[in-house]
Amino acid sequence: MDLIAVSNVVGEVTLHRLSWQKVWTLAPHSETTKVSSLAWRPDGKVLAVGYDNGRVDFCDVENFECLHSLNVDQCVMFLGWMSEVKKISPSEDDISGRKELFDENLSTYLPKLPPLSKSYETGKRLGERPPEDAKKLEDQAELNILIIGMEMGVVKLYAFGVFPLGTLHLDQHVHGQVGKIVSAHFSENLSFLTIVAEDLSTPARLQICNFDTSIISTYSQEIRILALKFGRILTLDSYMDSTLNQMSEAWEDILLEMDSKLNKFAEEKSRVGGGSVSRDFLKLLMFGTPSDELKNFLIFDLTDKGLKKLGHSIENSYSNIQKLLLRHFQSVAQAILCHLSDVKGMALWPEKFGILGLCVDETLAAINRTGSLLLKASELQQVIEGSMKNFKAFFRWLYVVILRLSEEPIPPALNKHMFKMSQQDLSFVAQFLHDNFTEIEPSKCSFRLERVGQYLRKEDLANVIDNSGNPWQKFLQNSPTVASCPYLYKTFPEKSLAQMSQMLHDMLNGLLHHCADTIQKSFNFISAVSLIDDSVDCPFTTHISQCNIRRESDAFIYTAFCLKNTKSSRFFICRQSTQKSLRYQMDAMSVEPDQIKLPKENTDRQQIKNLSNCLILDLSFYDNQMLSLLLQEDCENGRPMLMQVLVASLEGLFRPFAGEHSNHLCVPLSNISNKAVESIGCVEGFRVLENMKASKLAVSGTRKVSCVLFLSRRRVRLFLMDVEDEDDDTGVHIDISKAEEAINAAESPSSLTVEVDEENKENTTA
């Protein structure tokens, strides 16, 4: 998929194809919510959108449907999504090894969950994707991790964007006042993490912190299995919440109308001292003669049409709730129970999953809570069946009574039925009156004929079912040893179905957080380097890009940056080895544009008289071989330039500045070598960007494209990097309707991200 994502100052995110055909536009959550960061999942099928209110949405690129969301409580300053890169020997069969460790086969045995209807009237569906894969995790063959950087030096890690792996607080490891996270990058095998943060201290500093995350690399297969399993469980939990919401929507407020009118009638009778409502209704049932107050209430307040409408509403509502309960809720609860049983099996393997924080007791508690939820669902089913039966008998009898009192003709079918009213029907009505019309205190009358809705609210039940006569409950009361068995599902008589669902949700989150806390404790701080800029008093702000690059047998994380708050005529690259024996050593260099020699045959080179007068606007790693630079002549009406520099050609400029076992080091930028060389001579591309004023750059070497944002923040220009130089038609333009503020890029194998946030607004049009 050749896609580019653009966010603007009003909080919208727009997805375009590289031909600039618009795919979709995602509206903001509110007028005040702004997009602060974007990132693609490595396969390019999901876009993570970070907001300044701490929310991260995961959007399906096919239809911008929000697959799920995270809330991190702070403004999201950085998003990065990286996948594990495994080096497999010819004799190693990683796939078969994974199957031997765990084989996910529950989908073969569990029934498919039916899609939830958007509305009962239209029958529209929420989507064609199977509900079990609502988070689009089924095809994830390798472990990938989402890095969320926030303010105050906080970083959160999530496997597949759903399973938390821990939280890092940089202020616990470095000196100074840590500000926002500007970048973070894993090594190829996820064993090493480099985090770059702004430091609010004076003089201005940039903190580069390194952490050992070997537990992720060592147990990557187990983490992948556990994360995908919990991803499925969380998907089912979301499906359960959606089912509960639809059950609540199916329950109508009109069902309380009868309760409201009866309460009003009872208050009136209590005020005039006319006796109880229950006595009036029982007298009407037994002798067929109502009191004057009851007659007026039935004819003028309740009315035959109102009762008929209420009866239809109750029948339709209860029927829809019952279908959702049987077809959806109980099915998904049973699926969660099966998946938790798998998790329990993993927890019984301590050397594989116990070390990741999976606990048998906590998992068993979650299983029992799911069983209790199923018991509560069965209880609700019994309440619905009993209510429908009693309501039908009561309303049918009361409807005929109202018609007779109103001297209206009675339908033959109802009249015939009333003459043949059985003793069982009379018992239903009498029981209904006994259960619902008995006032404990005449001065405080309260009627609750409707007993289903209370199960759908997150509050204790007002009317608790009396199970004292239940044979099983009697057996447990007489057998305390059996009752104390941990494998028996506990009942919660006072809790509603919504409360039980929330209790299960909290237990699942508890399992996740326990795993995250355990994994996080295995992260080890290695070192921190403070890069100091004595030339400015304001905070150290940069354009920054990171990349994994291999040099012979060693692997490095390269961090390239240039200063953003000054007229910078040079850029810096820091290189950190990911080998354990070399992790305390770091090399760095500074490069000025005139140190980069362009090919003589380049026609654009002849238009530039002196590269030493060029400023560096932005930079980004095009791939693991080339660095893209956005330059501009430092003069009035200076022209921007796009340059591709081969990183290997800069190796001679690296100088070490961190010695062995040096945990903390402060390095002034002025001390970083900018030793001149006669010729670097490895520029793969150079182009003068005519007729534009540039501000920021985004690139994707996989898709061979570069994207430049105009200074006006209203236009974007796209360059196809594999087009020959003599072809002048390599730029594609797009006009953006709302002013855009800044740009940042996150590369993925199949797509390019352009992020626009609020910064240095320009009102001029390029």
PDB file of C-alpha atoms in Angstrom, residues 58 68-72 143-148 155-168 186 215-216 222-224 226-231 234 356-358 508-521 523:
ATOM      1  CA  PHE A  58      -5.450   2.604  16.135  1.00  0.00           C
ATOM      2  CA  HIS A  68      -9.005   0.107  19.674  1.00  0.00           C
ATOM      3  CA  SER A  69      -7.636   2.937  21.802  1.00  0.00           C
ATOM      4  CA  LEU A  70      -5.139   3.534  24.588  1.00  0.00           C
ATOM      5  CA  ASN A  71      -5.084   6.293  27.197  1.00  0.00           C
ATOM      6  CA  VAL A  72      -1.670   7.225  28.584  1.00  0.00           C
ATOM      7  CA  LEU A 143       6.783  -9.473  17.350  1.00  0.00           C
ATOM      8  CA  ASN A 144       6.420  -5.719  16.943  1.00  0.00           C
ATOM      9  CA  ILE A 145       6.437  -3.038  19.634  1.00  0.00           C
ATOM     10  CA  LEU A 146       4.811   0.383  19.772  1.00  0.00           C
ATOM     11  CA  ILE A 147       6.872   3.029  21.592  1.00  0.00           C
ATOM     12  CA  ILE A 148       4.873   5.900  23.093  1.00  0.00           C
ATOM     13  CA  VAL A 155       8.027   6.098  27.704  1.00  0.00           C
ATOM     14  CA  LYS A 156       5.495   3.261  27.439  1.00  0.00           C
ATOM     15  CA  LEU A 157       5.977   0.062  25.408  1.00  0.00           C
ATOM     16  CA  TYR A 158       3.165  -2.065  23.940  1.00  0.00           C
ATOM     17  CA  ALA A 159       3.559  -5.345  22.042  1.00  0.00           C
ATOM     18  CA  PHE A 160       1.360  -5.161  18.919  1.00  0.00           C
ATOM     19  CA  GLY A 161      -0.015  -1.934  20.367  1.00  0.00           C
ATOM     20  CA  VAL A 162      -2.198  -3.847  22.877  1.00  0.00           C
ATOM     21  CA  PHE A 163      -0.023  -5.735  25.410  1.00  0.00           C
ATOM     22  CA  PRO A 164       1.885  -3.458  27.847  1.00  0.00           C
ATOM     23  CA  LEU A 165       5.559  -4.246  28.326  1.00  0.00           C
ATOM     24  CA  GLY A 166       6.384  -1.575  30.884  1.00  0.00           C
ATOM     25  CA  THR A 167       6.921   2.115  31.520  1.00  0.00           C
ATOM     26  CA  LEU A 168      10.268   3.915  31.721  1.00  0.00           C
ATOM     27  CA  PHE A 186      15.035  -0.421  19.353  1.00  0.00           C
ATOM     28  CA  ILE A 215      14.283  -9.885  28.230  1.00  0.00           C
ATOM     29  CA  ILE A 216      12.254  -8.886  25.162  1.00  0.00           C
ATOM     30  CA  GLU A 222       6.802 -16.114  24.503  1.00  0.00           C
ATOM     31  CA  ILE A 223       5.929 -12.392  24.508  1.00  0.00           C
ATOM     32  CA  ARG A 224       4.522 -12.690  20.997  1.00  0.00           C
ATOM     33  CA  LEU A 226       1.172 -13.970  25.227  1.00  0.00           C
ATOM     34  CA  ALA A 227       0.511 -10.629  23.522  1.00  0.00           C
ATOM     35  CA  LEU A 228      -1.536 -12.195  20.740  1.00  0.00           C
ATOM     36  CA  LYS A 229      -3.485 -14.280  23.239  1.00  0.00           C
ATOM     37  CA  PHE A 230      -4.320 -11.231  25.341  1.00  0.00           C
ATOM     38  CA  GLY A 231      -5.039  -9.330  22.147  1.00  0.00           C
ATOM     39  CA  LEU A 234      -9.191  -7.900  24.881  1.00  0.00           C
ATOM     40  CA  LEU A 356       7.076 -12.667  32.243  1.00  0.00           C
ATOM     41  CA  GLY A 357       4.781 -12.133  35.221  1.00  0.00           C
ATOM     42  CA  LEU A 358       2.022 -14.595  34.379  1.00  0.00           C
ATOM     43  CA  LEU A 508      -7.892  -8.643  32.872  1.00  0.00           C
ATOM     44  CA  ASN A 509      -6.197  -5.261  33.225  1.00  0.00           C
ATOM     45  CA  GLY A 510      -4.680  -6.480  36.465  1.00  0.00           C
ATOM     46  CA  LEU A 511      -3.170  -9.478  34.662  1.00  0.00           C
ATOM     47  CA  LEU A 512      -1.757  -7.183  31.967  1.00  0.00           C
ATOM     48  CA  HIS A 513      -0.273  -4.719  34.421  1.00  0.00           C
ATOM     49  CA  HIS A 514       1.293  -7.475  36.516  1.00  0.00           C
ATOM     50  CA  CYS A 515       3.039  -8.803  33.398  1.00  0.00           C
ATOM     51  CA  ALA A 516       4.116  -5.275  32.428  1.00  0.00           C
ATOM     52  CA  ASP A 517       5.515  -4.563  35.894  1.00  0.00           C
ATOM     53  CA  THR A 518       7.459  -7.837  35.885  1.00  0.00           C
ATOM     54  CA  ILE A 519       8.939  -7.267  32.430  1.00  0.00           C
ATOM     55  CA  GLN A 520       9.731  -3.652  33.244  1.00  0.00           C
ATOM     56  CA  LYS A 521      11.798  -4.657  36.272  1.00  0.00           C
ATOM     57  CA  PHE A 523      14.956  -3.422  31.947  1.00  0.00           C
TER      58      PHE A 523
END
